[in-house]
Short mmCIF file of C-alpha atoms in Angstrom, two decimals:
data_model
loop_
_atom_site.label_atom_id
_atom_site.label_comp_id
_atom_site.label_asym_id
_atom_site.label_seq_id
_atom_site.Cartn_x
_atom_site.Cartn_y
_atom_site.Cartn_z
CA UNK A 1 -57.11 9.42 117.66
CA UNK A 2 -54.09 7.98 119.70
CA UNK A 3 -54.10 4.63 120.20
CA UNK A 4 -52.70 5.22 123.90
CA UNK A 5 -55.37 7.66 125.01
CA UNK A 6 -56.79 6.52 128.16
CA UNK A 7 -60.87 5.16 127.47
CA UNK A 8 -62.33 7.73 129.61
CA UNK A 9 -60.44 11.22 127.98
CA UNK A 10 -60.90 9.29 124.33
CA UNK A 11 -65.04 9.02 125.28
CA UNK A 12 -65.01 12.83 126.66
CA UNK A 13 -63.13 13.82 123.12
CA UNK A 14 -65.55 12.08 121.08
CA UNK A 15 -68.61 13.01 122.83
CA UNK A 16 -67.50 16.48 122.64
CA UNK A 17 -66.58 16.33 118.28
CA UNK A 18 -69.31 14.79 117.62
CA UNK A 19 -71.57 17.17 119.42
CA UNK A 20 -70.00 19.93 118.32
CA UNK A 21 -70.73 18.35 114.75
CA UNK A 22 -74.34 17.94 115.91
CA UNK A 23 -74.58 21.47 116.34
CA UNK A 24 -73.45 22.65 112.94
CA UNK A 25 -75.24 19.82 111.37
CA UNK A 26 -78.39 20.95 113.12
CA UNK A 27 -77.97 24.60 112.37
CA UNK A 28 -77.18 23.89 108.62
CA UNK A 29 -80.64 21.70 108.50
CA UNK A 30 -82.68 24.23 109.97
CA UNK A 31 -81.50 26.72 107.69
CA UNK A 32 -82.20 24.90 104.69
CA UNK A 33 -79.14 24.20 103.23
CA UNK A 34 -78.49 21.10 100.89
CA UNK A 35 -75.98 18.62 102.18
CA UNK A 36 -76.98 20.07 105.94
CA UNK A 37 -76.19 17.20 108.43
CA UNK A 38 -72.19 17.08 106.49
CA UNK A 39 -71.33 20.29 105.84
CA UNK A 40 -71.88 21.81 109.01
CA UNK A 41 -70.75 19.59 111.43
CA UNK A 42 -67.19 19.52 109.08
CA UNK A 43 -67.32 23.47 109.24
CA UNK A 44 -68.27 23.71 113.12
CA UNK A 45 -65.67 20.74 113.49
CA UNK A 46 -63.04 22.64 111.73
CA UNK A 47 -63.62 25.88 113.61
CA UNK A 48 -63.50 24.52 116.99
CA UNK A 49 -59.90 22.36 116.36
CA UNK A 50 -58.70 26.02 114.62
CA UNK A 51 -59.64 27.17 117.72
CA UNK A 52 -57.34 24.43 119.65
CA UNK A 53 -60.39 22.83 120.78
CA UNK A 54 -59.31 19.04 121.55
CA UNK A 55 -61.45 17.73 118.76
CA UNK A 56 -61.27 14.32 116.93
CA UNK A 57 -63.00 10.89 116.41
CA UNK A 58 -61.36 7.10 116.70
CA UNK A 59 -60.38 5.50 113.09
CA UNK A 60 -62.36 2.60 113.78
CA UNK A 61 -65.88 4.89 114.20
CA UNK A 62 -65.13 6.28 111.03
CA UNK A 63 -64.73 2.95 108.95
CA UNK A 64 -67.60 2.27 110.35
CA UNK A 65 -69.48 5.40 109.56
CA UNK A 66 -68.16 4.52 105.91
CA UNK A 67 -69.19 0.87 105.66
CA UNK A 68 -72.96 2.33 106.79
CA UNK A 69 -73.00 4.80 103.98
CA UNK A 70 -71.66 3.00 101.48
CA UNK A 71 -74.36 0.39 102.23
CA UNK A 72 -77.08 2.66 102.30
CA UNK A 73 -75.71 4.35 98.94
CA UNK A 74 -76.56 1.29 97.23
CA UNK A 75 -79.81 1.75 97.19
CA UNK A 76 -79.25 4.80 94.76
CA UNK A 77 -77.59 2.43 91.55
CA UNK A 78 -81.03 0.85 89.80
CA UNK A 79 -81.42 -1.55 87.55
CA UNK A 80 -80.81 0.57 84.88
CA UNK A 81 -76.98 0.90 85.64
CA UNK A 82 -75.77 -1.37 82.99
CA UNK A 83 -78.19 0.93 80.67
CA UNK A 84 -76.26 3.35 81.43
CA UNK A 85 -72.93 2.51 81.28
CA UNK A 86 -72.98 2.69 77.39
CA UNK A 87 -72.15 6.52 78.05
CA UNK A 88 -69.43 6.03 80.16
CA UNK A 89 -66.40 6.01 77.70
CA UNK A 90 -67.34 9.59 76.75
CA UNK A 91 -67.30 10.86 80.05
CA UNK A 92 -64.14 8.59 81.17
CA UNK A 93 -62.22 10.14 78.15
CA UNK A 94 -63.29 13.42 79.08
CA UNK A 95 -62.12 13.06 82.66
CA UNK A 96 -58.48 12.32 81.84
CA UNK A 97 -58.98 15.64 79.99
CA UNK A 98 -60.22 17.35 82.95
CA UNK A 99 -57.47 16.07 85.63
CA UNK A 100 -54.55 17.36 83.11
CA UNK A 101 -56.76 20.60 82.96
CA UNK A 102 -57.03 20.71 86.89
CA UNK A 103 -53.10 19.85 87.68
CA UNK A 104 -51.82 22.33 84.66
CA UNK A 105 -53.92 25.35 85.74
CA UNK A 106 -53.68 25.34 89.65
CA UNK A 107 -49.73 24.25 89.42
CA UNK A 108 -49.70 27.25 87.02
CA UNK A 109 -51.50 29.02 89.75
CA UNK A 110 -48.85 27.79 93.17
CA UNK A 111 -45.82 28.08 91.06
CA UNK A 112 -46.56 31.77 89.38
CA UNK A 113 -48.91 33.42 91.60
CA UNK A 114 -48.39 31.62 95.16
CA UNK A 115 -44.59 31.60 94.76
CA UNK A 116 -44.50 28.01 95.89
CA UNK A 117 -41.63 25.81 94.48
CA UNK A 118 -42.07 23.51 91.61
CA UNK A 119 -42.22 20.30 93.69
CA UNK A 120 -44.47 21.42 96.10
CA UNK A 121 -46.62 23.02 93.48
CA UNK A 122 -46.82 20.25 91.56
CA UNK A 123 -47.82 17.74 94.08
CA UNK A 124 -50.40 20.52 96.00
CA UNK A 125 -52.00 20.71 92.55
CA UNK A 126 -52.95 16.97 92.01
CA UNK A 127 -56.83 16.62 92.65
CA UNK A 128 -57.48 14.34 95.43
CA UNK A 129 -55.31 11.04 96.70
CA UNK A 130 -54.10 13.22 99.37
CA UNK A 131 -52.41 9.72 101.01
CA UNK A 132 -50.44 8.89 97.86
CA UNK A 133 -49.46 12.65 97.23
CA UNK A 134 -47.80 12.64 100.56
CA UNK A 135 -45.79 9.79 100.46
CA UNK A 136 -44.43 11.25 96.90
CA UNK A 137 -44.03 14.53 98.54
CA UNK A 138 -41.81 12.77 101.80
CA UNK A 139 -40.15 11.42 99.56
CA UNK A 140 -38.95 13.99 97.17
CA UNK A 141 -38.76 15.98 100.56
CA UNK A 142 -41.61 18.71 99.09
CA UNK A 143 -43.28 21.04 101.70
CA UNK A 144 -45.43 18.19 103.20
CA UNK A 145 -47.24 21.19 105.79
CA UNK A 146 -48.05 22.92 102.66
CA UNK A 147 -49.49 20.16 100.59
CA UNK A 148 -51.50 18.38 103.33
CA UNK A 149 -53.07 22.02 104.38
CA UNK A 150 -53.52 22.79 100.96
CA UNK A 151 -55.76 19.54 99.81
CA UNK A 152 -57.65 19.62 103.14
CA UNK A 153 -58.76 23.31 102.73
CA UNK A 154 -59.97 22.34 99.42
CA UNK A 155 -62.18 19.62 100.46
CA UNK A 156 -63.68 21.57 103.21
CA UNK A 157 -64.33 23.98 100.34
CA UNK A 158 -65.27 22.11 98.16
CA UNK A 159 -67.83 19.95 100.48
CA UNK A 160 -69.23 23.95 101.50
CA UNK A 161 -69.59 24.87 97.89
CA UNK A 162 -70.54 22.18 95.59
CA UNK A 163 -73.95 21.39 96.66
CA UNK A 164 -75.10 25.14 96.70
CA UNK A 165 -74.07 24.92 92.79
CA UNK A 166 -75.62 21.98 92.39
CA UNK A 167 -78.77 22.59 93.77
CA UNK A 168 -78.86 25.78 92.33
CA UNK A 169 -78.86 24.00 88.67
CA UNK A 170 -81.93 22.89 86.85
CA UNK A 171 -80.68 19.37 87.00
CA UNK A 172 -79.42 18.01 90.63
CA UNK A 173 -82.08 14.63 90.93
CA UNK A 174 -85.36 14.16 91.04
CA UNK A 175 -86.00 10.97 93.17
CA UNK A 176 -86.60 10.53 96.41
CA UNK A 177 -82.66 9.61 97.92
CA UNK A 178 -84.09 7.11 100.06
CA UNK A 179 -86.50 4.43 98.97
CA UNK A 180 -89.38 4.25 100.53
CA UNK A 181 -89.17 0.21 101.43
CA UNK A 182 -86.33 -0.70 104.03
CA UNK A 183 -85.32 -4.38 104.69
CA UNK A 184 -86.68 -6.42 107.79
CA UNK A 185 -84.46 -7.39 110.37
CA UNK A 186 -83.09 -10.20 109.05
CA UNK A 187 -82.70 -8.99 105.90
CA UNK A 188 -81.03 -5.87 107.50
CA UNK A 189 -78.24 -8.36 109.11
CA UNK A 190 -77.39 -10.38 106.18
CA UNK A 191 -77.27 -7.02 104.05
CA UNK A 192 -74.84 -5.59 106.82
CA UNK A 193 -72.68 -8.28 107.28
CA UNK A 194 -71.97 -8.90 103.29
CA UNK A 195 -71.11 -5.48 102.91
CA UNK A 196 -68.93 -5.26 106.04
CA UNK A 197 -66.95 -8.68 104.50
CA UNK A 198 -67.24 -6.78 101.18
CA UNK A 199 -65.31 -3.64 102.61
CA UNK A 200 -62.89 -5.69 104.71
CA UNK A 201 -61.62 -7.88 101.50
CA UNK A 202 -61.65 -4.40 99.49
CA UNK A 203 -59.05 -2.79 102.19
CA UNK A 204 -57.17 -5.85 102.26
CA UNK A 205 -56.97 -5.15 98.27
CA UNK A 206 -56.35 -1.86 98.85
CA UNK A 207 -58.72 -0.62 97.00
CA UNK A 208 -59.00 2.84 97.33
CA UNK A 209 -61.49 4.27 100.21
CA UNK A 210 -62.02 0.64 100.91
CA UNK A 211 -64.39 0.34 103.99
CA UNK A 212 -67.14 3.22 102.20
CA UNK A 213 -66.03 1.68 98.07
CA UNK A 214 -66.58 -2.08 99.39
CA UNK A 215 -70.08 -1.92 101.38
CA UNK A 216 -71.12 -0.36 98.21
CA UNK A 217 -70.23 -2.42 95.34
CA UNK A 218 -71.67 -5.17 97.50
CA UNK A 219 -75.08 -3.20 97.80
CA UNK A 220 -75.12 -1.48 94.62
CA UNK A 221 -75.16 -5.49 93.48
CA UNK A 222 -77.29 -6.63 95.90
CA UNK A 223 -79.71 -3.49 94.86
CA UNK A 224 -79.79 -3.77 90.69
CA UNK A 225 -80.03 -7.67 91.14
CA UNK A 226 -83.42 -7.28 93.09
CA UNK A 227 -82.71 -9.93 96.24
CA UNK A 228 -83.61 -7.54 99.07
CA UNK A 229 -84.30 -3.59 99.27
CA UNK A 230 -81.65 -1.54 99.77
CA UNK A 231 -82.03 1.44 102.09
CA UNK A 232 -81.72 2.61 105.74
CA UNK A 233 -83.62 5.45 107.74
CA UNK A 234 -82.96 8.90 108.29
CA UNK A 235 -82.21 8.09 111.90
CA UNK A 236 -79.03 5.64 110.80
CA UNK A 237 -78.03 7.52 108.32
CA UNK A 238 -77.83 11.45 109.74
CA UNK A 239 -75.47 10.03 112.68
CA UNK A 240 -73.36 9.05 109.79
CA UNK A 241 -72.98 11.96 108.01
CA UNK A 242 -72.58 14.15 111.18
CA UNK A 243 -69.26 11.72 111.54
CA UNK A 244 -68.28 12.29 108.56
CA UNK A 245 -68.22 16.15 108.53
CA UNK A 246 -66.45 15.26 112.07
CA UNK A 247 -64.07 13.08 110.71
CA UNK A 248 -63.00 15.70 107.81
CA UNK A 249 -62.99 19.07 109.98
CA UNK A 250 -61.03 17.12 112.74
CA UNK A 251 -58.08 17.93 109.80
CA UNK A 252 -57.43 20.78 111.28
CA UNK A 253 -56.22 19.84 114.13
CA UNK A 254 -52.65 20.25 114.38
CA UNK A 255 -52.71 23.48 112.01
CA UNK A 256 -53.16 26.79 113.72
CA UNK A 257 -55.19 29.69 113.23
CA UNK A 258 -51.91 31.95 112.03
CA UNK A 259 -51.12 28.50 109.87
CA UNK A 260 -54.53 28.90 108.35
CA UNK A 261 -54.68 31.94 107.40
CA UNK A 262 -51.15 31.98 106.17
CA UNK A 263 -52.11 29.23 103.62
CA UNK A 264 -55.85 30.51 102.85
CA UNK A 265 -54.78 32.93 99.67
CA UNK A 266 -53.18 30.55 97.91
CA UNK A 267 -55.50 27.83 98.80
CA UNK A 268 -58.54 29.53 97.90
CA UNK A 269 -56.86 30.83 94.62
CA UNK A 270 -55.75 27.20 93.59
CA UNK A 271 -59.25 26.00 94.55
CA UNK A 272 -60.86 28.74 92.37
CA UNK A 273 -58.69 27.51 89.68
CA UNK A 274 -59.45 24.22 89.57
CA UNK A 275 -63.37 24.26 90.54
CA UNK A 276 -63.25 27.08 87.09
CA UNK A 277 -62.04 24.23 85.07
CA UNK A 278 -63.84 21.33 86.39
CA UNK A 279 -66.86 23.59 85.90
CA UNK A 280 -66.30 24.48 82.32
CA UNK A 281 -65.39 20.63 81.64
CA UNK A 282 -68.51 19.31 83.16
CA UNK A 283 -70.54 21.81 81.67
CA UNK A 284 -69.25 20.65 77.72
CA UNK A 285 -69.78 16.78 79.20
CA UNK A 286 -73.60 17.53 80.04
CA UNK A 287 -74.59 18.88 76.76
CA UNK A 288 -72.21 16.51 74.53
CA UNK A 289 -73.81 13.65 76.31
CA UNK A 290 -77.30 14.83 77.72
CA UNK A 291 -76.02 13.69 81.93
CA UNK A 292 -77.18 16.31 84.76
CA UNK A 293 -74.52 19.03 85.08
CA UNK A 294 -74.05 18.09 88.80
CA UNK A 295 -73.50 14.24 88.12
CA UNK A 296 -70.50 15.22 86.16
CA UNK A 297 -69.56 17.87 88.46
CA UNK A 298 -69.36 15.22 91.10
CA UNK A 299 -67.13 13.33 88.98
CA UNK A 300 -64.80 15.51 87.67
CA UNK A 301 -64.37 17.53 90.99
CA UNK A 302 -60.98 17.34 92.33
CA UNK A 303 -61.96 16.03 95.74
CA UNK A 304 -61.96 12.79 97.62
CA UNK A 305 -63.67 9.66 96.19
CA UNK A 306 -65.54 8.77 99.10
CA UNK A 307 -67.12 12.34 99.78
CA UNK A 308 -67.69 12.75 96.13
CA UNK A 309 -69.46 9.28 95.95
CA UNK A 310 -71.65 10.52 98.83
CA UNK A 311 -72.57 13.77 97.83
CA UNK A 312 -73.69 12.54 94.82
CA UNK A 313 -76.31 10.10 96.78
CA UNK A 314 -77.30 13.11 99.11
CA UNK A 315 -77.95 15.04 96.42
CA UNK A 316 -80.18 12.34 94.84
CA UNK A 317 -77.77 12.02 91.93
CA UNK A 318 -76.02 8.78 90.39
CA UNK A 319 -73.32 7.56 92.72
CA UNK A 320 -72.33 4.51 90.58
CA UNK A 321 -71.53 6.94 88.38
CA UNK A 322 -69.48 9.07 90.25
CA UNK A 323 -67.86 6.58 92.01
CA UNK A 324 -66.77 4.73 89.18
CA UNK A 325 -65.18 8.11 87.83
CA UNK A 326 -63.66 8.95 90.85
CA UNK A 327 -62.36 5.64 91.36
CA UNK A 328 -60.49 5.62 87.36
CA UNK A 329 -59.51 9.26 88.60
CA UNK A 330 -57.53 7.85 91.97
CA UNK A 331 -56.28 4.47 90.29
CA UNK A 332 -54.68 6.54 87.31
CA UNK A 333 -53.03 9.22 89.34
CA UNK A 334 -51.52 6.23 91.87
CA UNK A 335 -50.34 4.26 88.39
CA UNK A 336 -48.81 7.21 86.13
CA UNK A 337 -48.03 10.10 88.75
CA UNK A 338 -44.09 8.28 89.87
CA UNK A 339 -43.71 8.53 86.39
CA UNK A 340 -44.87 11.50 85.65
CA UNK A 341 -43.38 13.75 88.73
CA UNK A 342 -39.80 11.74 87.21
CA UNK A 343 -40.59 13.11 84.03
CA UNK A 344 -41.72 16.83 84.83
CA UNK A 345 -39.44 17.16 88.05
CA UNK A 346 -36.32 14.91 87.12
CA UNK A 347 -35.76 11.52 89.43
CA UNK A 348 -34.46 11.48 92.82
CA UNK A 349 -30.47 11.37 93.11
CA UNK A 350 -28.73 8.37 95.08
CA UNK A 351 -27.44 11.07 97.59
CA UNK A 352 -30.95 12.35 98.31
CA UNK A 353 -33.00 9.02 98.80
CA UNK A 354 -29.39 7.85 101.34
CA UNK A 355 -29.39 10.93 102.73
CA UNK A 356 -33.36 10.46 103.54
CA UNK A 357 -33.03 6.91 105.54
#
């Protein structure tokens, strides 16, 4: 949201998202549907700003929204985490296999099929890191339009899709997502106020998805070590989600309906593409090492790490888990993807990168 918005139109434009998000949120709930209160309000979200409807919310609401969630997503990471973890080089190894799986195929896919050109396939085909793909694709002067419509139809997509397959698996979590003891008062404050220094020092890091990643290493701590319960209501947490599913339909707000559907085929085909493989590659990970199918679908999906994370709570799944994959997924894509788009696409020429400034 611009900064230079007066108060009064910026309070009418949120008021008006974040019903709209209500809406969808409420709609999706009523009919049943698993991940409800998110995916509807980003679908009813995304329809309206296709439909030039003024829709978006302020930056600082969502951090917010994020430090919340990642807080209350701590109280899904048990004691048994460092149990756990003994499995995790499988899966880790397994998941560099996947992301050269995902970025082969669907760059097969946009270059073959979609007719796109080899720079802007390539970088449309990397899963996720949408901020880091664009700054590669600026400057290597790539389709940006393309790229940035591209990796935002496939999270929408993805965040529609993924918990119908999940849920529709014999192994999606048991437990209840919340538990059932919440922390006083007190206990509330100090909880909130570590995790919101916890996500401040992790942006300043710049560690990816900072303001959701840092309120929940703090509480996923916090949680295993036993000091204080780690949970919050339905009624702090649906708000939250609904701004969420805002925050990620608002997207589409400076592509248009012609846009859209201009970019859809090749989207969708890409999407298909990469969901196949990710599918296949979780499927050999949950019988090699006895996880839920839709834990490691969660990790090896080729969408955002902090809607990943979450899904994975909301679906009463193992975020540490997913986080931690999604996290090594982002942090080796922003460390070997310069040198691999030199490699595979040949380095910038002097007369490009002057001719850029």
């Amino acid at each position: 949201m611009s900064e230079k918005m007066p108060v009064a139109p910026a309070l009418r434009q949120t008021g008006l998202t974040f019903a709209i998000g209500a809406l969808g949120g409420t709609l999706f709930h009523a009919a049943g549907l698993p991940a409800s209160w998110l995916a509807g309000a980003m679908i009813f979200v995304a329809a309206a700003a296709l439909a030039r409807v003024p829709v978006e919310l302020p930056n600082r609401m969502r951090d917010g929204f994020f430090v919340i969630l990642g807080l209350s997503m701590g109280g899904g990471v048990g004691p048994d985490v460092v149990d756990r973890i003994a499995q995790w080089p499988v899966t880790m190894a397994l998941l560099a296999v996947t992301l050269v799986l995902v970025t082969g195929a669907t760059y097969v896919f946009l270059y073959r099929f979609a007719h796109w050109d080899r720079e802007s396939a390539f970088l449309g085909a990397i899963p996720g890191a949408l901020s880091f793909v664009m700054a590669i694709a600026a400057e290597r002067r790539a389709d940006q339009a393309r790229i940035a419509a591209s990796q935002t139809v496939r999270l929408v997509i993805l965040v529609a899709v993924l918990p119908l397959v999940i849920t529709s698996t014999a192994s999606h979590g048991s437990q209840s997502a919340v538990p059932a003891v919440f922390p006083g008062w007190v206990e509330g404050g100090i909880l909130l106020i570590a995790c919101v220094a916890a996500s401040f020092l992790a942006v300043r890091l710049r560690v990816p998805g900072g303001w959701l990643t840092g309120a929940f290493f703090m509480s996923s701590a916090i949680n295993v070590t036993g000091v204080m319960p780690v949970a919050l209501p339905q009624w702090i947490l649906v708000p939250c989600y609904i701004g969420l599913g805002c925050f990620i339909g608002s997207r589409f707000t400076s592509t248009t309906f012609g846009m859209f559907l201009g970019m859809l085929k090749a989207s969708l085909g890409a999407i298909v593409v990469g969901l196949f493989v990710s599918l296949a590659m979780a499927w050999f990970a949950s019988v090699l090492v006895g996880l839920p199918f839709g834990q490691l679908l969660l990790a090896y999906a080729p969408g955002g790490l902090e809607v990943m994370t979450l899904l994975s709570f909301m679906l009463n799944l193992d975020p540490a888990f997913v986080a931690a994959h999604q996290l090594a997924r982002y942090i080796s894509m922003v460390l070997l993807l310069p040198f691999i788009t030199g490699l595979l696409l040949g380095r910038i020429s002097n007369e490009s990168k002057s001719g850029q400034n």
